[in-house]
mmCIF file of C-alpha atoms in Angstrom:
data_model
loop_
_atom_site.group_PDB
_atom_site.id
_atom_site.type_symbol
_atom_site.label_atom_id
_atom_site.label_comp_id
_atom_site.label_asym_id
_atom_site.label_seq_id
_atom_site.Cartn_x
_atom_site.Cartn_y
_atom_site.Cartn_z
ATOM 1 C CA MET A 2 -77.987 -109.089 136.449
ATOM 2 C CA SER A 3 -79.747 -109.304 133.505
ATOM 3 C CA ALA A 4 -78.750 -110.948 130.438
ATOM 4 C CA THR A 5 -76.645 -108.731 127.813
ATOM 5 C CA SER A 6 -78.710 -107.223 124.873
ATOM 6 C CA PRO A 7 -77.595 -108.314 121.126
ATOM 7 C CA ARG A 8 -77.169 -104.837 120.704
ATOM 8 C CA MET A 9 -74.605 -104.431 123.063
ATOM 9 C CA ALA A 10 -71.225 -102.591 121.084
ATOM 10 C CA THR A 11 -68.715 -105.186 120.461
ATOM 11 C CA ARG A 12 -66.277 -103.128 122.839
ATOM 12 C CA LEU A 13 -68.355 -103.821 125.985
ATOM 13 C CA ARG A 14 -68.840 -107.843 125.398
ATOM 14 C CA SER A 15 -65.317 -109.205 127.022
ATOM 15 C CA ILE A 16 -65.609 -106.836 130.094
ATOM 16 C CA PRO A 17 -67.367 -108.702 132.336
ATOM 17 C CA PRO A 18 -69.452 -106.852 135.392
ATOM 18 C CA THR A 19 -67.140 -105.441 137.855
ATOM 19 C CA ILE A 20 -66.889 -107.822 140.795
ATOM 20 C CA PHE A 21 -67.034 -105.848 143.179
ATOM 21 C CA SER A 22 -70.891 -104.834 142.738
ATOM 22 C CA GLU A 23 -71.173 -108.456 142.427
ATOM 23 C CA MET A 24 -70.007 -109.721 145.466
ATOM 24 C CA SER A 25 -71.090 -106.518 147.727
ATOM 25 C CA ALA A 26 -74.552 -107.502 146.598
ATOM 26 C CA LEU A 27 -73.904 -111.233 147.585
ATOM 27 C CA ALA A 28 -72.995 -109.524 150.976
ATOM 28 C CA VAL A 29 -76.417 -107.744 151.100
ATOM 29 C CA ARG A 30 -78.587 -110.787 149.864
ATOM 30 C CA THR A 31 -76.778 -113.138 152.727
ATOM 31 C CA GLY A 32 -76.450 -110.827 155.422
ATOM 32 C CA SER A 33 -72.554 -111.610 155.492
ATOM 33 C CA LEU A 34 -70.202 -109.212 156.461
ATOM 34 C CA ASN A 35 -68.357 -107.152 153.310
ATOM 35 C CA LEU A 36 -64.395 -108.291 153.757
ATOM 36 C CA GLY A 37 -64.631 -107.866 150.056
ATOM 37 C CA GLN A 38 -64.843 -103.984 148.838
ATOM 38 C CA GLY A 39 -62.736 -101.797 150.139
ATOM 39 C CA PHE A 40 -64.451 -99.067 151.690
ATOM 40 C CA PRO A 41 -64.352 -97.930 155.127
ATOM 41 C CA ASP A 42 -66.765 -98.556 157.987
ATOM 42 C CA ARG A 43 -66.273 -94.677 159.386
ATOM 43 C CA ASP A 44 -66.421 -91.789 157.592
ATOM 44 C CA GLY A 45 -63.332 -89.463 157.242
ATOM 45 C CA PRO A 46 -62.685 -86.438 159.628
ATOM 46 C CA PRO A 47 -65.880 -84.443 160.999
ATOM 47 C CA GLY A 48 -63.943 -81.136 159.564
ATOM 48 C CA ALA A 49 -64.406 -81.842 156.203
ATOM 49 C CA VAL A 50 -67.961 -83.325 156.085
ATOM 50 C CA GLU A 51 -68.897 -79.886 158.178
ATOM 51 C CA ALA A 52 -66.171 -77.419 155.378
ATOM 52 C CA ALA A 53 -69.121 -79.322 152.925
ATOM 53 C CA VAL A 54 -72.264 -78.801 154.899
ATOM 54 C CA GLU A 55 -71.077 -75.367 155.161
ATOM 55 C CA ALA A 56 -70.454 -75.162 151.080
ATOM 56 C CA LEU A 57 -73.952 -76.567 150.393
ATOM 57 C CA ARG A 58 -75.132 -73.967 152.279
ATOM 58 C CA ALA A 59 -73.292 -71.226 150.716
ATOM 59 C CA GLY A 60 -74.885 -72.142 147.507
ATOM 60 C CA ARG A 61 -71.916 -74.148 145.997
ATOM 61 C CA ASN A 62 -74.299 -76.431 143.985
ATOM 62 C CA GLN A 63 -73.824 -75.571 140.456
ATOM 63 C CA TYR A 64 -71.007 -76.587 137.911
ATOM 64 C CA PRO A 65 -67.702 -75.662 138.932
ATOM 65 C CA PRO A 66 -64.883 -75.010 136.085
ATOM 66 C CA GLY A 67 -64.024 -78.440 134.496
ATOM 67 C CA PRO A 68 -60.120 -78.422 135.751
ATOM 68 C CA GLY A 69 -61.637 -78.387 139.187
ATOM 69 C CA LEU A 70 -62.397 -75.298 141.908
ATOM 70 C CA PRO A 71 -59.038 -73.089 142.170
ATOM 71 C CA GLU A 72 -58.846 -73.898 145.917
ATOM 72 C CA LEU A 73 -58.789 -77.664 145.641
ATOM 73 C CA ARG A 74 -56.026 -77.139 142.625
ATOM 74 C CA GLU A 75 -54.042 -75.156 144.534
ATOM 75 C CA ALA A 76 -54.495 -77.200 147.297
ATOM 76 C CA VAL A 77 -53.441 -80.500 145.710
ATOM 77 C CA ALA A 78 -50.029 -78.304 144.436
ATOM 78 C CA GLU A 79 -49.249 -77.623 147.728
ATOM 79 C CA HIS A 80 -49.794 -81.217 148.827
ATOM 80 C CA GLN A 81 -47.384 -82.575 146.185
ATOM 81 C CA ALA A 82 -45.282 -79.577 147.341
ATOM 82 C CA ARG A 83 -45.090 -80.330 150.931
ATOM 83 C CA HIS A 84 -44.781 -84.391 150.639
ATOM 84 C CA TYR A 85 -42.700 -85.056 147.549
ATOM 85 C CA GLY A 86 -41.188 -81.437 146.618
ATOM 86 C CA LEU A 87 -42.565 -80.523 143.624
ATOM 87 C CA GLU A 88 -43.708 -77.333 142.691
ATOM 88 C CA LEU A 89 -46.561 -77.239 140.472
ATOM 89 C CA ASP A 90 -48.708 -74.654 138.762
ATOM 90 C CA PRO A 91 -52.274 -75.262 139.564
ATOM 91 C CA THR A 92 -54.134 -73.674 136.656
ATOM 92 C CA SER A 93 -51.981 -75.629 134.357
ATOM 93 C CA GLN A 94 -50.507 -78.586 136.067
ATOM 94 C CA VAL A 95 -53.197 -79.613 138.302
ATOM 95 C CA VAL A 96 -56.849 -81.083 137.172
ATOM 96 C CA VAL A 97 -59.811 -82.210 139.179
ATOM 97 C CA THR A 98 -61.839 -86.084 137.740
ATOM 98 C CA ALA A 99 -64.291 -87.634 139.473
ATOM 99 C CA GLY A 100 -62.691 -90.019 141.801
ATOM 100 C CA ALA A 101 -59.086 -91.721 140.528
ATOM 101 C CA THR A 102 -61.226 -93.865 138.169
ATOM 102 C CA GLU A 103 -62.227 -91.112 135.955
ATOM 103 C CA ALA A 104 -58.997 -89.872 135.947
ATOM 104 C CA LEU A 105 -57.545 -93.137 135.105
ATOM 105 C CA ALA A 106 -59.938 -93.400 132.161
ATOM 106 C CA ALA A 107 -59.536 -90.204 131.039
ATOM 107 C CA ALA A 108 -55.420 -90.846 130.695
ATOM 108 C CA ILE A 109 -55.964 -94.054 129.542
ATOM 109 C CA PHE A 110 -58.446 -92.472 126.737
ATOM 110 C CA ALA A 111 -56.168 -89.511 126.224
ATOM 111 C CA PHE A 112 -52.809 -91.513 125.533
ATOM 112 C CA VAL A 113 -54.081 -94.550 124.200
ATOM 113 C CA ASN A 114 -54.914 -95.308 120.449
ATOM 114 C CA PRO A 115 -56.150 -98.694 118.608
ATOM 115 C CA GLY A 116 -53.711 -101.135 118.628
ATOM 116 C CA ASP A 117 -51.803 -99.491 121.023
ATOM 117 C CA GLU A 118 -49.888 -101.409 124.017
ATOM 118 C CA MET A 119 -49.934 -101.163 127.550
ATOM 119 C CA VAL A 120 -47.813 -102.117 129.831
ATOM 120 C CA VAL A 121 -49.528 -102.928 133.038
ATOM 121 C CA LEU A 122 -48.252 -105.020 136.821
ATOM 122 C CA GLU A 123 -50.824 -107.807 137.111
ATOM 123 C CA PRO A 124 -53.079 -108.715 139.335
ATOM 124 C CA PHE A 125 -54.492 -105.413 138.009
ATOM 125 C CA TYR A 126 -57.800 -103.349 139.250
ATOM 126 C CA ASP A 127 -60.644 -104.096 137.650
ATOM 127 C CA SER A 128 -61.223 -101.041 135.921
ATOM 128 C CA TYR A 129 -57.769 -100.834 133.831
ATOM 129 C CA VAL A 130 -58.720 -104.128 131.699
ATOM 130 C CA ALA A 131 -62.183 -102.237 131.098
ATOM 131 C CA CYS A 132 -60.747 -98.828 130.312
ATOM 132 C CA ILE A 133 -57.762 -99.986 128.097
ATOM 133 C CA GLU A 134 -60.487 -102.559 125.956
ATOM 134 C CA MET A 135 -62.735 -99.234 125.224
ATOM 135 C CA ALA A 136 -59.580 -97.120 124.559
ATOM 136 C CA GLY A 137 -59.131 -100.325 121.883
ATOM 137 C CA GLY A 138 -55.686 -100.590 123.150
ATOM 138 C CA VAL A 139 -53.636 -104.012 124.330
ATOM 139 C CA ARG A 140 -52.807 -104.786 127.460
ATOM 140 C CA ARG A 141 -49.348 -106.513 128.364
ATOM 141 C CA PRO A 142 -48.971 -107.736 131.512
ATOM 142 C CA VAL A 143 -46.436 -108.193 134.201
ATOM 143 C CA THR A 144 -47.047 -110.223 136.875
ATOM 144 C CA LEU A 145 -46.286 -109.730 140.246
ATOM 145 C CA ARG A 146 -45.967 -113.165 141.428
ATOM 146 C CA ALA A 147 -46.449 -115.142 144.994
ATOM 147 C CA PRO A 148 -45.421 -114.859 148.035
ATOM 148 C CA ASP A 149 -43.568 -111.575 147.806
ATOM 149 C CA PHE A 150 -44.977 -109.779 144.916
ATOM 150 C CA ARG A 151 -41.966 -107.772 143.611
ATOM 151 C CA LEU A 152 -41.069 -106.531 140.357
ATOM 152 C CA ASP A 153 -39.559 -108.908 137.540
ATOM 153 C CA VAL A 154 -37.466 -106.466 135.575
ATOM 154 C CA ASP A 155 -36.955 -109.025 133.028
ATOM 155 C CA ALA A 156 -40.103 -109.568 132.678
ATOM 156 C CA LEU A 157 -41.168 -106.304 132.272
ATOM 157 C CA ARG A 158 -38.046 -105.778 129.751
ATOM 158 C CA ALA A 159 -40.138 -108.863 128.259
ATOM 159 C CA ALA A 160 -43.149 -107.041 127.352
ATOM 160 C CA VAL A 161 -42.254 -103.896 125.839
ATOM 161 C CA THR A 162 -42.117 -103.825 122.415
ATOM 162 C CA PRO A 163 -42.736 -101.341 119.531
ATOM 163 C CA ARG A 164 -46.355 -100.912 120.001
ATOM 164 C CA THR A 165 -46.168 -100.290 123.604
ATOM 165 C CA THR A 166 -46.618 -96.154 124.110
ATOM 166 C CA THR A 167 -47.734 -96.483 127.837
ATOM 167 C CA LEU A 168 -46.941 -98.196 131.252
ATOM 168 C CA LEU A 169 -50.018 -98.324 133.937
ATOM 169 C CA LEU A 170 -48.011 -98.061 137.126
ATOM 170 C CA ASN A 171 -49.602 -99.146 140.369
ATOM 171 C CA THR A 172 -48.234 -98.340 144.044
ATOM 172 C CA PRO A 173 -49.028 -99.185 146.721
ATOM 173 C CA HIS A 174 -50.181 -101.580 144.901
ATOM 174 C CA ASN A 175 -54.177 -102.820 144.883
ATOM 175 C CA PRO A 176 -54.297 -106.130 145.232
ATOM 176 C CA THR A 177 -51.168 -107.629 146.451
ATOM 177 C CA GLY A 178 -50.660 -104.811 148.924
ATOM 178 C CA ALA A 179 -46.734 -104.385 147.483
ATOM 179 C CA VAL A 180 -45.162 -101.263 147.741
ATOM 180 C CA LEU A 181 -42.735 -100.899 144.992
ATOM 181 C CA THR A 182 -39.012 -100.152 146.443
ATOM 182 C CA ARG A 183 -36.779 -97.360 144.633
ATOM 183 C CA ALA A 184 -34.467 -99.898 142.628
ATOM 184 C CA GLU A 185 -37.974 -101.097 141.305
ATOM 185 C CA LEU A 186 -39.033 -97.971 140.383
ATOM 186 C CA GLU A 187 -35.610 -97.425 139.004
ATOM 187 C CA ALA A 188 -35.544 -100.456 136.614
ATOM 188 C CA VAL A 189 -39.006 -99.122 135.758
ATOM 189 C CA ALA A 190 -38.188 -95.267 134.899
ATOM 190 C CA GLU A 191 -35.252 -96.907 132.502
ATOM 191 C CA VAL A 192 -37.282 -99.186 130.407
ATOM 192 C CA ALA A 193 -40.083 -95.901 130.061
ATOM 193 C CA ILE A 194 -36.753 -93.542 128.964
ATOM 194 C CA GLU A 195 -35.584 -96.084 127.102
ATOM 195 C CA HIS A 196 -38.808 -96.774 125.006
ATOM 196 C CA ASP A 197 -39.827 -93.222 125.652
ATOM 197 C CA LEU A 198 -42.892 -94.691 127.204
ATOM 198 C CA VAL A 199 -45.948 -92.215 129.043
ATOM 199 C CA VAL A 200 -45.962 -93.194 132.643
ATOM 200 C CA VAL A 201 -49.576 -93.448 134.251
ATOM 201 C CA THR A 202 -49.426 -93.600 137.461
ATOM 202 C CA ASP A 203 -52.558 -94.836 140.410
ATOM 203 C CA GLU A 204 -51.036 -93.643 143.322
ATOM 204 C CA VAL A 205 -54.179 -93.330 145.635
ATOM 205 C CA TYR A 206 -52.954 -95.354 148.419
ATOM 206 C CA GLU A 207 -49.725 -93.326 148.715
ATOM 207 C CA HIS A 208 -50.530 -92.569 152.542
ATOM 208 C CA LEU A 209 -51.401 -95.878 153.969
ATOM 209 C CA LEU A 210 -48.282 -97.769 154.132
ATOM 210 C CA PHE A 211 -47.085 -99.708 157.208
ATOM 211 C CA ASP A 212 -44.438 -100.941 158.891
ATOM 212 C CA GLY A 213 -42.631 -97.287 158.148
ATOM 213 C CA ARG A 214 -42.285 -97.622 154.296
ATOM 214 C CA ALA A 215 -42.424 -94.455 152.227
ATOM 215 C CA HIS A 216 -44.196 -93.634 149.060
ATOM 216 C CA VAL A 217 -41.932 -92.331 146.367
ATOM 217 C CA PRO A 218 -43.396 -90.743 143.135
ATOM 218 C CA ILE A 219 -42.012 -92.445 139.722
ATOM 219 C CA CYS A 220 -42.479 -88.718 138.503
ATOM 220 C CA THR A 221 -39.339 -87.580 140.866
ATOM 221 C CA LEU A 222 -36.618 -89.550 139.581
ATOM 222 C CA PRO A 223 -34.511 -88.301 137.231
ATOM 223 C CA GLY A 224 -35.864 -87.936 133.578
ATOM 224 C CA MET A 225 -39.569 -89.072 134.301
ATOM 225 C CA TRP A 226 -41.468 -86.076 135.294
ATOM 226 C CA GLU A 227 -41.755 -84.665 131.614
ATOM 227 C CA ARG A 228 -43.241 -88.653 130.843
ATOM 228 C CA THR A 229 -45.503 -89.294 134.056
ATOM 229 C CA VAL A 230 -49.042 -88.006 134.960
ATOM 230 C CA SER A 231 -49.796 -89.116 138.894
ATOM 231 C CA ILE A 232 -53.163 -89.588 140.098
ATOM 232 C CA SER A 233 -54.693 -90.145 143.338
ATOM 233 C CA SER A 234 -57.904 -89.141 145.287
ATOM 234 C CA ALA A 235 -59.511 -87.811 148.248
ATOM 235 C CA GLY A 236 -61.428 -91.300 149.002
ATOM 236 C CA LYS A 237 -58.753 -93.733 150.181
ATOM 237 C CA THR A 238 -56.725 -90.550 152.047
ATOM 238 C CA PHE A 239 -59.504 -89.715 153.777
ATOM 239 C CA SER A 240 -61.998 -92.235 154.036
ATOM 240 C CA PHE A 241 -64.716 -90.450 151.802
ATOM 241 C CA THR A 242 -64.731 -92.953 148.895
ATOM 242 C CA GLY A 243 -68.447 -91.947 148.159
ATOM 243 C CA TRP A 244 -67.408 -88.134 147.407
ATOM 244 C CA LYS A 245 -65.196 -89.190 143.877
ATOM 245 C CA VAL A 246 -63.347 -86.412 144.258
ATOM 246 C CA GLY A 247 -59.546 -87.145 142.216
ATOM 247 C CA TRP A 248 -57.177 -85.567 140.905
ATOM 248 C CA VAL A 249 -54.370 -85.710 138.161
ATOM 249 C CA THR A 250 -50.774 -83.805 138.353
ATOM 250 C CA GLY A 251 -48.346 -83.929 135.953
ATOM 251 C CA PRO A 252 -46.521 -81.553 133.029
ATOM 252 C CA ALA A 253 -48.998 -79.172 131.789
ATOM 253 C CA ASP A 254 -48.912 -80.805 127.804
ATOM 254 C CA LEU A 255 -49.598 -84.227 129.683
ATOM 255 C CA VAL A 256 -52.294 -82.961 131.973
ATOM 256 C CA SER A 257 -54.190 -80.939 129.450
ATOM 257 C CA THR A 258 -54.100 -84.198 127.022
ATOM 258 C CA VAL A 259 -55.878 -85.911 130.004
ATOM 259 C CA MET A 260 -57.784 -82.967 130.688
ATOM 260 C CA ALA A 261 -59.059 -83.196 126.511
ATOM 261 C CA ALA A 262 -60.454 -86.416 127.179
ATOM 262 C CA LYS A 263 -62.057 -85.894 131.142
ATOM 263 C CA GLN A 264 -64.240 -82.702 129.687
ATOM 264 C CA TRP A 265 -66.412 -85.471 127.852
ATOM 265 C CA LEU A 266 -66.639 -87.675 130.683
ATOM 266 C CA THR A 267 -68.382 -85.961 133.692
ATOM 267 C CA PHE A 268 -66.957 -82.057 132.410
ATOM 268 C CA SER A 269 -67.224 -81.486 136.391
ATOM 269 C CA ASN A 270 -68.062 -83.123 139.669
ATOM 270 C CA ALA A 271 -69.365 -82.712 143.294
ATOM 271 C CA ALA A 272 -68.940 -79.016 143.190
ATOM 272 C CA PRO A 273 -69.624 -78.755 147.019
ATOM 273 C CA LEU A 274 -67.491 -81.463 147.928
ATOM 274 C CA GLN A 275 -64.288 -79.846 146.110
ATOM 275 C CA PRO A 276 -63.915 -77.451 148.936
ATOM 276 C CA ALA A 277 -64.223 -79.728 151.201
ATOM 277 C CA VAL A 278 -61.390 -81.881 149.815
ATOM 278 C CA ALA A 279 -59.619 -78.851 149.749
ATOM 279 C CA HIS A 280 -59.968 -78.119 153.559
ATOM 280 C CA ALA A 281 -58.737 -81.407 153.989
ATOM 281 C CA LEU A 282 -55.971 -81.471 152.244
ATOM 282 C CA ARG A 283 -54.697 -78.492 154.038
ATOM 283 C CA GLN A 284 -56.264 -79.024 157.450
ATOM 284 C CA GLU A 285 -56.351 -82.826 157.817
ATOM 285 C CA ALA A 286 -53.420 -84.090 157.347
ATOM 286 C CA GLY A 287 -53.237 -86.071 160.878
ATOM 287 C CA PHE A 288 -56.021 -88.139 159.715
ATOM 288 C CA TYR A 289 -54.137 -90.348 157.006
ATOM 289 C CA ASP A 290 -51.547 -90.477 159.574
ATOM 290 C CA GLY A 291 -53.680 -91.853 162.428
ATOM 291 C CA LEU A 292 -55.132 -93.598 159.597
ATOM 292 C CA ALA A 293 -52.268 -96.022 158.510
ATOM 293 C CA LYS A 294 -51.241 -96.472 161.969
ATOM 294 C CA GLU A 295 -54.991 -97.889 162.183
ATOM 295 C CA LEU A 296 -55.174 -99.739 158.958
ATOM 296 C CA GLU A 297 -51.829 -101.591 160.061
ATOM 297 C CA ALA A 298 -52.865 -102.677 163.420
ATOM 298 C CA LYS A 299 -56.210 -103.773 161.591
ATOM 299 C CA ARG A 300 -53.500 -105.741 158.862
ATOM 300 C CA ASP A 301 -52.357 -107.353 161.722
ATOM 301 C CA LEU A 302 -55.354 -108.606 162.886
ATOM 302 C CA LEU A 303 -56.598 -110.245 160.069
ATOM 303 C CA VAL A 304 -53.234 -111.715 158.860
ATOM 304 C CA GLU A 305 -52.777 -113.816 162.957
ATOM 305 C CA GLY A 306 -56.577 -114.761 162.617
ATOM 306 C CA LEU A 307 -56.023 -116.198 158.672
ATOM 307 C CA ARG A 308 -52.997 -117.757 159.350
ATOM 308 C CA GLY A 309 -55.098 -119.636 162.370
ATOM 309 C CA LEU A 310 -56.810 -120.821 159.156
ATOM 310 C CA ASP A 311 -55.574 -123.677 156.555
ATOM 311 C CA VAL A 312 -54.730 -121.150 154.094
ATOM 312 C CA GLU A 313 -51.276 -119.429 152.823
ATOM 313 C CA VAL A 314 -51.316 -115.504 154.218
ATOM 314 C CA TYR A 315 -49.505 -113.172 151.896
ATOM 315 C CA PRO A 316 -49.083 -110.090 154.665
ATOM 316 C CA PRO A 317 -49.714 -106.728 152.461
ATOM 317 C CA GLU A 318 -46.996 -103.833 152.531
ATOM 318 C CA ALA A 319 -49.970 -101.109 151.917
ATOM 319 C CA THR A 320 -53.383 -100.211 151.142
ATOM 320 C CA TYR A 321 -56.442 -102.144 152.506
ATOM 321 C CA PHE A 322 -55.890 -105.736 151.486
ATOM 322 C CA VAL A 323 -54.348 -108.869 151.875
ATOM 323 C CA THR A 324 -54.055 -111.814 149.962
ATOM 324 C CA THR A 325 -54.609 -115.355 150.679
ATOM 325 C CA ASP A 326 -53.989 -118.981 149.037
ATOM 326 C CA VAL A 327 -57.123 -120.695 149.871
ATOM 327 C CA ARG A 328 -56.035 -124.183 147.268
ATOM 328 C CA ALA A 329 -56.333 -126.256 150.568
ATOM 329 C CA TYR A 330 -59.698 -126.228 151.008
ATOM 330 C CA GLY A 331 -60.539 -127.776 147.507
ATOM 331 C CA TYR A 332 -62.545 -125.385 145.375
ATOM 332 C CA PRO A 333 -61.474 -125.568 141.788
ATOM 333 C CA ASP A 334 -61.394 -121.789 142.067
ATOM 334 C CA GLY A 335 -61.083 -118.430 144.230
ATOM 335 C CA MET A 336 -64.568 -117.817 142.857
ATOM 336 C CA ALA A 337 -66.267 -120.908 143.332
ATOM 337 C CA PHE A 338 -64.380 -120.532 147.400
ATOM 338 C CA CYS A 339 -65.843 -116.553 147.410
ATOM 339 C CA LEU A 340 -69.522 -118.174 146.037
ATOM 340 C CA ALA A 341 -69.751 -120.751 149.161
ATOM 341 C CA LEU A 342 -68.113 -118.335 151.812
ATOM 342 C CA PRO A 343 -71.180 -116.431 152.452
ATOM 343 C CA GLU A 344 -73.328 -119.576 153.588
ATOM 344 C CA ARG A 345 -70.637 -121.209 155.123
ATOM 345 C CA ALA A 346 -69.397 -118.783 157.156
ATOM 346 C CA GLY A 347 -71.540 -115.507 156.636
ATOM 347 C CA VAL A 348 -68.490 -113.332 155.421
ATOM 348 C CA VAL A 349 -67.447 -111.976 151.464
ATOM 349 C CA ALA A 350 -64.755 -111.823 149.871
ATOM 350 C CA ILE A 351 -63.144 -111.328 146.442
ATOM 351 C CA PRO A 352 -61.754 -113.634 144.282
ATOM 352 C CA SER A 353 -58.734 -112.816 142.890
ATOM 353 C CA GLN A 354 -58.419 -114.142 139.219
ATOM 354 C CA VAL A 355 -60.587 -111.702 138.470
ATOM 355 C CA PHE A 356 -57.651 -109.092 138.283
ATOM 356 C CA TYR A 357 -55.407 -111.918 136.437
ATOM 357 C CA ASP A 358 -54.594 -112.987 132.341
ATOM 358 C CA ASP A 359 -52.504 -115.390 134.136
ATOM 359 C CA HIS A 360 -55.006 -117.486 135.238
ATOM 360 C CA GLU A 361 -52.834 -120.156 137.210
ATOM 361 C CA GLU A 362 -51.040 -117.267 139.101
ATOM 362 C CA GLY A 363 -54.312 -115.853 140.344
ATOM 363 C CA ARG A 364 -56.885 -119.061 140.463
ATOM 364 C CA HIS A 365 -57.011 -119.945 143.963
ATOM 365 C CA LYS A 366 -56.226 -116.722 145.300
ATOM 366 C CA VAL A 367 -58.446 -114.481 147.768
ATOM 367 C CA ARG A 368 -58.380 -110.757 148.420
ATOM 368 C CA TRP A 369 -59.780 -109.768 152.169
ATOM 369 C CA ALA A 370 -60.087 -106.226 153.210
ATOM 370 C CA PHE A 371 -59.660 -105.087 156.674
ATOM 371 C CA CYS A 372 -60.618 -101.346 155.951
ATOM 372 C CA LYS A 373 -63.700 -101.899 158.592
ATOM 373 C CA GLU A 374 -64.292 -101.341 162.276
ATOM 374 C CA THR A 375 -61.809 -103.759 164.614
ATOM 375 C CA SER A 376 -64.823 -105.313 165.682
ATOM 376 C CA VAL A 377 -65.777 -105.915 162.432
ATOM 377 C CA VAL A 378 -62.560 -107.712 161.344
ATOM 378 C CA GLU A 379 -62.850 -110.044 164.763
ATOM 379 C CA GLU A 380 -65.802 -111.142 163.857
ATOM 380 C CA GLY A 381 -64.891 -112.021 160.356
ATOM 381 C CA VAL A 382 -62.286 -113.870 161.450
ATOM 382 C CA ARG A 383 -64.373 -115.735 164.625
ATOM 383 C CA ARG A 384 -66.861 -116.361 162.028
ATOM 384 C CA LEU A 385 -63.818 -118.215 159.487
ATOM 385 C CA ARG A 386 -62.512 -120.004 162.619
ATOM 386 C CA GLN A 387 -65.425 -121.390 163.491
ATOM 387 C CA ALA A 388 -66.816 -122.732 160.206
ATOM 388 C CA ASP A 389 -65.995 -125.339 158.180
ATOM 389 C CA LEU A 390 -64.426 -124.133 154.756
ATOM 390 C CA HIS A 391 -63.843 -127.245 152.863
ATOM 391 C CA ALA A 392 -65.582 -128.149 149.635
#
């Protein structure tokens, strides 16, 4: 990427380019297997694709309503009722967005004033950092530490100050794969209620949990509905990451506040894809149930393969990703390891250090994606085992 212009706005100067673009470009340039960026090798349910084609041919190609097509908002409300017992008014408590990324940006812009503090679980998905910076907010990280990545409730309490207004919660958690327990969620709820915080939840992996675990939205806990906006998307749930169709749900006053920001970002998006996602939510629930089982098997395959290397492996409870500690290979950090990896093994991974403010905690961690065809995961393991990975 070319050098930044001296005309670049100050708000962008401290934000590096997203690591996902950098490492995916490296995979293409070197012809390596991409076990870095979290996109599946296989598309989602064919019925949803056919619904999109039908919408395209039916002329549903102009601006949809800014908050989203009614049929998709209704389908999202039905999904929340079916899975979590939440009764939503689709006309006032659901907004469709350009993926969860826009939903997160709109929520942060909606609730964070310059100088406000936002508590965030660390390591954090990189767009959180960018959006908080652009909003003029101050992030207050609470670190999930290896090997178990459990929530430190004392650290959470210590992170909250009189300037804290919001809490950004990500569970199931990217990149660690941790799933907050009900007890951990109750601790978060206690802090949020005590300090009157708005809680923004990133729940895009809500259906991709392993070993019999179940997702518990924090908005279902006592006292949390009225202060929580929940975010999810079709990208991870239905393996359509390129469609960029997400949604925000919650009480009408908070959802309308998010919409006040969202309308100036994309206004509306993906007109023919919205009815296809509505179809998927209503007709294709079996897809994500089956996907979770497939991912669990691929997780086990990758974890077993990585354990055959000289690394410490942290098996995830959900998501697409396994984290390892690669310090045994002698590199100064995970970035150096990942930059050398394509030449040494023909594989690309993501250095987790870019997701941390606590550089020492993140320095030697690397994130690997297993949301690929089984043959790709097997080939990645084979290449790693045959390579000399030492510096």
